[in-house]
DNA sequence: ACCTGAACACCGTTCAAGT
DNA sequence: ACCTGAACACCGTTCAAGT
């Protein structure tokens, strides 16, 4: 039996590299991700990725971009599954965010480590957070939470969640306490956002 | 004139390497920090650091350790300068933390990226946060904030600040809005911590 | 006890050349 | 248009040898 010869042209090298990179990202860290190793895994020469990603940074940015897309989808579907009421939707958003952030720690690091964020990345992150932002506007319109710039309120909420995820991922918080802490954070967050009489 | 010959033994290579590393950390990122480059800057062979740091990880851990010590000092002195009342001290802590975290972005990344935190690092971080933790206990005893596990309350507060710093460092928040956002966060944090009647 | 120099196995990036 | 192979300038780590 002859081994099927690998064609000279891979066909979908870009997608294969990204897929392989995501696997490597969960196995090892983002630190030790090597272009040459990815090329090896996909079965292609170490110079081949250059056609699809001008340099390593470009591949990492593409990973971050896909990460924002997946995050957006998970946030959206978690909120949809929570029904139409404000508070359950907010809780669902918070849980889903921390869940994603701790399940994909290395990817999240990449998503937020992009100092020189290009426009594509900026758009992707804005799109991922569109639904929760809308939730806040809706909550304000319904008088569930105090008025104010939704962007500002959303940023503070996101910061609290991102900080929780960061502490969990760094090992300062045991992840077994995760759900309890998220519930606590949401409760206090709501207290801080409640309309004042 | 003859150039003074460099002695064979450096004398304080460990300290010199750490100092040089901190400079490199603010110039470039933590990513691109190279042991060989540090050795070069200090004027020593690339194998010399091995005597003082078994590997690169050990040097990074030492940097993180020093970072926690400096953070602790800054938090302490900022709180002391704010006087004895609860709220000014809390505000001072929050501002000082975000200030340190954004002024030393790469260092902070190192301090929280240490997945396999050894005991020394754990102790250093606990020591750095001892004063704010005490503040929370005091605030509870004085009835300024709701009772509850101080560790838990402190963790939530730290998470909010850490998240803000993370969003600022990633470029998602313009750092010009920093003080305003911190003030806003503190206000809402206090609302979330206020005793409930 | 502390440091050097050569060696090893890796990197990312570049570029002429192949298909 | 897409990929290869050799080359270049770097890494971290190891280890015999020097002072």
XYZ file of C-alpha atoms (C1' of nucleotides) in Angstrom:
432
model
C 0.000 0.000 0.000
C 1.314 3.378 -0.908
C 0.905 6.338 1.388
C -1.292 8.961 -0.216
C 1.065 11.713 -1.356
C 0.486 15.095 0.232
C -0.376 17.542 -2.526
C 1.983 20.423 -3.088
C -0.782 22.897 -2.425
C -2.399 22.425 0.945
C -5.673 24.005 -0.082
C -6.849 25.482 3.189
C -3.599 26.154 5.001
C -4.807 29.322 6.672
C -7.734 27.614 8.371
C -5.634 24.570 9.255
C -2.989 26.744 10.916
C -5.572 28.624 12.968
C -7.237 25.406 14.062
C -3.919 23.872 15.018
C -2.977 27.060 16.863
C -6.144 26.985 18.948
C -5.376 23.436 19.987
C -1.817 24.404 20.881
C -3.177 27.361 22.814
C -5.076 25.190 25.265
C -2.365 22.529 25.551
C 0.520 24.914 26.106
C 0.371 28.650 26.709
C 0.307 31.506 24.240
C 3.947 32.030 25.215
C 5.306 28.847 23.727
C 3.307 28.924 20.532
C 5.733 28.431 17.658
C 5.042 29.068 13.996
C 7.504 26.380 12.995
C 5.766 23.901 15.260
C 2.374 24.757 13.797
C 3.717 24.278 10.298
C 5.131 20.917 11.357
C 1.809 19.775 12.809
C -0.042 20.735 9.656
C 2.621 19.008 7.561
C 3.951 21.958 5.657
C 7.297 23.727 5.388
C 8.166 26.317 8.020
C 8.102 29.103 5.438
C 4.647 28.258 4.101
C 2.608 30.172 6.734
C 4.202 33.373 5.420
C 1.794 33.383 2.455
C -1.192 33.586 4.815
C 0.217 35.477 7.794
C 2.949 38.049 7.166
C 4.369 37.414 10.634
C 3.613 35.739 13.936
C 1.775 38.777 15.263
C -0.672 38.534 12.358
C -1.529 34.943 13.237
C -2.025 35.856 16.896
C -4.267 38.745 15.868
C -6.310 36.395 13.705
C -6.681 34.063 16.696
C -7.827 36.965 18.856
C -10.278 38.005 16.145
C -11.828 34.535 16.015
C -11.882 34.552 19.818
C -14.027 37.672 19.898
C -16.402 36.116 17.396
C -16.794 32.966 19.469
C -17.178 34.991 22.665
C -19.894 37.098 21.040
C -21.791 34.001 19.977
C -21.601 32.444 23.443
C -22.700 35.640 25.154
C -25.588 36.033 22.755
C -26.868 32.476 23.093
C -26.482 32.459 26.891
C -28.522 35.646 27.159
C -31.148 34.350 24.749
C -31.505 31.172 26.790
C -32.149 33.283 29.904
C -35.413 34.712 28.604
C -36.497 38.307 28.275
C -36.304 39.705 31.810
C -33.463 42.070 32.654
C -31.886 40.491 35.680
C -31.719 36.890 34.435
C -30.197 38.155 31.201
C -27.566 40.129 33.099
C -26.701 37.135 35.267
C -26.478 34.946 32.175
C -24.116 37.412 30.518
C -21.847 37.551 33.577
C -21.686 33.789 33.994
C -21.098 33.226 30.293
C -18.300 35.789 30.186
C -16.412 34.386 33.165
C -16.982 30.878 31.886
C -15.466 31.704 28.500
C -12.633 33.703 30.039
C -11.570 30.882 32.351
C -12.159 28.076 29.853
C -9.975 29.834 27.259
C -7.435 31.604 29.451
C -4.634 31.737 26.897
C -6.973 32.922 24.164
C -8.351 35.675 26.379
C -4.843 36.817 27.158
C -4.282 37.117 23.433
C -7.538 38.984 22.919
C -6.619 41.606 25.494
C -2.857 41.632 25.022
C -3.158 43.131 21.563
C -1.627 46.501 22.370
C -1.552 47.676 18.790
C -5.144 46.710 18.115
C -5.946 47.155 14.466
C -9.396 48.219 13.317
C -10.538 44.696 12.521
C -9.836 43.607 16.092
C -11.547 46.682 17.479
C -14.650 45.980 15.432
C -14.665 42.327 16.478
C -14.582 43.202 20.158
C -17.247 45.885 19.758
C -19.444 43.364 17.963
C -18.944 40.743 20.686
C -20.133 43.167 23.354
C -23.013 44.631 21.336
C -25.684 42.457 22.972
C -24.734 43.156 26.628
C -24.469 46.846 25.773
C -27.964 46.735 24.379
C -29.096 44.985 27.555
C -27.836 47.879 29.634
C -29.596 50.446 27.468
C -32.792 48.414 27.720
C -32.390 48.133 31.497
C -32.005 51.872 31.771
C -35.003 52.514 29.563
C -37.079 50.169 31.744
C -35.816 51.888 34.891
C -34.175 48.725 36.185
C -30.816 50.431 36.616
C -29.727 54.022 37.031
C -29.311 56.147 33.896
C -25.884 57.106 32.603
C -23.693 56.493 29.593
C -24.340 52.825 28.751
C -20.809 52.540 27.415
C -19.481 53.674 30.796
C -21.707 51.357 32.790
C -20.888 48.467 30.489
C -17.185 49.138 30.837
C -17.365 49.021 34.612
C -19.342 45.784 34.530
C -16.941 44.237 32.043
C -13.989 45.361 34.168
C -15.387 43.589 37.215
C -15.881 40.366 35.254
C -12.557 40.604 33.470
C -10.842 41.155 36.838
C -12.525 38.110 38.313
C -11.451 36.008 35.358
C -7.933 37.377 35.643
C -7.670 36.478 39.327
C -9.054 33.015 38.676
C -6.682 32.395 35.773
C -3.707 33.592 37.798
C -4.547 31.155 40.575
C -5.259 33.812 43.191
C -8.842 32.612 43.383
C -9.651 28.933 43.433
C -11.857 28.256 40.469
C -14.130 26.151 42.682
C -15.359 29.426 44.184
C -16.073 30.785 40.729
C -19.853 30.545 40.509
C -20.284 31.803 44.062
C -18.044 34.802 43.411
C -19.755 35.630 40.152
C -23.146 35.531 41.855
C -21.809 37.777 44.605
C -20.288 40.181 42.093
C -23.529 40.401 40.121
C -25.505 41.100 43.270
C -23.194 43.913 44.349
C -22.974 45.178 40.792
C -26.744 45.467 40.703
C -26.717 47.296 44.022
C -24.218 49.729 42.567
C -26.343 50.237 39.454
C -29.752 50.418 41.108
C -31.686 53.649 40.583
C -31.254 55.978 43.550
C -34.241 57.682 45.087
C 44.526 56.164 29.350
C 43.689 52.544 29.949
C 40.114 51.350 30.250
C 39.461 49.993 33.715
C 39.394 46.207 33.333
C 36.150 44.552 34.245
C 36.794 42.193 37.142
C 36.174 38.522 36.542
C 33.653 38.420 39.343
C 30.859 40.896 38.857
C 30.061 41.165 42.547
C 26.357 41.866 42.492
C 25.260 40.220 39.265
C 21.897 39.119 40.600
C 20.826 42.630 41.522
C 22.263 44.077 38.320
C 20.321 41.575 36.209
C 17.057 42.332 37.980
C 17.572 46.063 37.637
C 18.391 45.724 33.963
C 15.370 43.472 33.506
C 13.021 46.033 35.027
C 14.319 48.647 32.627
C 13.869 46.275 29.693
C 10.381 45.513 30.945
C 9.182 49.080 30.524
C 11.038 49.660 27.235
C 9.911 46.477 25.536
C 7.335 43.981 26.707
C 7.715 40.976 28.979
C 7.438 38.935 25.778
C 10.704 40.018 24.248
C 12.790 39.925 27.399
C 15.910 37.907 26.624
C 18.349 36.497 29.151
C 21.192 36.804 26.669
C 20.345 40.436 26.093
C 20.282 41.135 29.820
C 23.679 39.482 30.224
C 24.978 41.604 27.357
C 23.708 44.828 28.914
C 25.292 43.992 32.238
C 28.524 43.059 30.464
C 28.736 39.420 31.376
C 28.728 36.156 29.450
C 25.373 34.682 28.463
C 25.897 31.699 30.757
C 26.647 33.757 33.855
C 23.015 34.385 34.921
C 22.659 30.643 35.440
C 24.501 30.919 38.787
C 21.838 33.254 40.145
C 18.715 32.122 38.306
C 18.419 28.449 37.353
C 16.311 29.408 34.341
C 14.391 32.263 32.770
C 11.237 31.450 34.703
C 13.166 31.971 37.966
C 14.248 35.450 36.914
C 10.688 36.350 35.920
C 9.420 35.049 39.267
C 11.991 37.177 41.054
C 10.795 40.208 39.091
C 7.195 39.441 40.049
C 8.240 39.051 43.676
C 9.921 42.449 43.712
C 6.870 43.859 41.964
C 4.575 42.744 44.770
C 6.915 44.318 47.306
C 6.909 47.649 45.493
C 3.144 47.497 45.000
C 2.673 46.844 48.721
C 4.817 49.832 49.621
C 2.954 52.140 47.264
C -0.447 50.986 48.483
C 0.611 51.414 52.080
C 2.035 54.901 51.658
C -0.904 56.091 49.529
C -3.333 54.945 52.203
C -1.279 56.491 54.977
C -1.211 59.815 53.142
C -5.020 59.729 52.943
C -5.488 59.995 56.703
C -7.486 57.790 59.055
C -11.045 57.917 57.728
C -12.414 54.892 55.896
C -13.609 56.303 52.605
C -10.561 58.441 51.743
C -8.338 55.483 52.519
C -10.385 53.222 50.237
C -10.268 55.782 47.438
C -6.515 56.160 47.930
C -6.042 52.407 47.713
C -8.062 52.155 44.509
C -6.269 55.019 42.803
C -2.861 53.761 43.876
C -3.576 50.258 42.614
C -4.771 51.347 39.183
C -1.908 53.821 38.968
C 0.678 51.121 39.668
C -1.033 48.614 37.389
C -1.098 50.969 34.420
C 2.349 52.477 35.033
C 3.931 49.006 35.170
C 1.757 47.077 32.737
C 4.348 44.492 31.761
C 5.366 43.921 35.362
C 1.752 43.422 36.427
C 1.276 40.902 33.660
C 4.231 39.012 35.087
C 2.882 39.237 38.625
C -0.438 37.705 37.623
C 0.767 35.421 34.858
C 2.639 33.209 37.282
C 0.445 30.162 36.902
C 2.644 27.910 38.971
C 2.978 30.399 41.798
C 5.473 29.176 44.331
C 5.026 29.895 48.025
C 7.376 32.866 48.048
C 5.275 34.590 45.395
C 2.070 33.746 47.215
C 3.408 35.256 50.423
C 4.587 38.374 48.619
C 1.168 39.002 47.110
C -0.591 38.344 50.415
C 1.759 40.800 52.103
C 1.152 43.458 49.457
C -2.603 43.276 50.037
C -2.443 43.070 53.822
C -3.142 46.766 54.392
C -6.258 47.031 52.155
C -7.560 43.812 53.686
C -7.153 45.342 57.116
C -8.977 48.427 55.868
C -11.975 46.328 54.928
C -12.060 44.599 58.309
C -11.836 47.981 60.012
C -14.601 49.355 57.800
C -16.831 46.440 58.711
C -16.086 46.827 62.420
C -16.981 50.526 62.164
C -20.191 49.692 60.290
C -19.088 51.597 57.199
C -19.634 48.613 54.935
C -21.731 45.486 55.162
C -20.328 42.516 57.090
C -19.035 39.434 55.320
C -15.797 37.558 54.771
C -13.213 40.370 54.341
C -11.208 38.138 52.034
C -14.231 37.772 49.783
C -15.048 41.459 49.790
C -11.418 42.342 49.153
C -11.251 39.895 46.271
C -14.259 41.475 44.589
C -12.831 44.955 45.023
C -9.441 43.864 43.709
C -11.115 42.169 40.763
C -12.881 45.383 39.786
C -9.621 47.349 39.937
C -7.605 44.668 38.200
C -10.212 44.542 35.449
C -10.079 48.303 34.967
C -6.310 48.182 34.740
C -6.516 45.292 32.297
C -8.921 47.172 30.010
C -6.771 50.299 30.159
C -3.575 48.379 29.410
C -5.203 46.564 26.510
C -6.257 49.868 24.981
C -9.983 49.238 25.265
C -10.260 52.201 27.625
C -8.442 55.413 26.919
C -6.177 56.058 29.849
C -7.265 59.700 29.864
C -10.573 58.483 31.306
C -8.732 56.603 34.026
C -9.281 58.787 37.059
C -12.895 59.385 36.173
C -13.549 55.680 35.775
C -11.789 54.819 38.997
C -13.858 57.400 40.873
C -17.001 55.976 39.309
C -15.987 52.424 40.162
C -15.254 53.346 43.769
C -18.605 55.056 44.102
C -20.515 52.074 42.784
C -18.317 49.703 44.758
C -19.241 51.555 47.932
C -22.911 51.375 46.981
C -22.547 47.641 46.567
C -20.816 47.322 49.927
C -23.005 49.682 51.933
C -24.812 48.156 54.910
C -28.399 47.257 54.005
C -31.214 48.223 56.276
C 32.311 30.232 44.425
C 31.706 32.452 40.205
C 32.242 33.110 35.334
C 33.525 31.861 30.185
C 33.192 29.732 25.524
C 31.751 26.368 22.650
C 27.953 23.411 21.588
C 23.092 21.905 20.963
C 18.511 22.280 19.674
C 15.461 25.396 18.915
C 13.227 30.064 17.151
C 11.209 34.031 13.415
C 12.163 35.956 9.098
C 13.955 36.272 4.372
C 14.552 34.909 -0.372
C 15.835 32.498 -4.424
C 14.055 28.596 -6.479
C 10.699 25.067 -7.459
C 5.510 23.409 -8.986
C -0.581 31.693 -6.693
C 1.419 28.791 -3.428
C 5.071 26.227 -1.343
C 10.173 24.594 -0.347
C 15.020 24.662 1.331
C 18.879 26.933 2.638
C 20.515 30.849 5.118
C 20.767 34.447 8.791
C 20.558 36.213 13.208
C 18.759 35.267 17.127
C 17.113 32.346 21.443
C 17.461 29.153 26.286
C 20.087 25.644 28.249
C 24.089 22.703 29.187
C 28.796 21.706 30.463
C 33.678 21.315 30.474
C 37.092 24.503 31.426
C 39.073 28.627 33.289
C 40.096 32.199 37.594
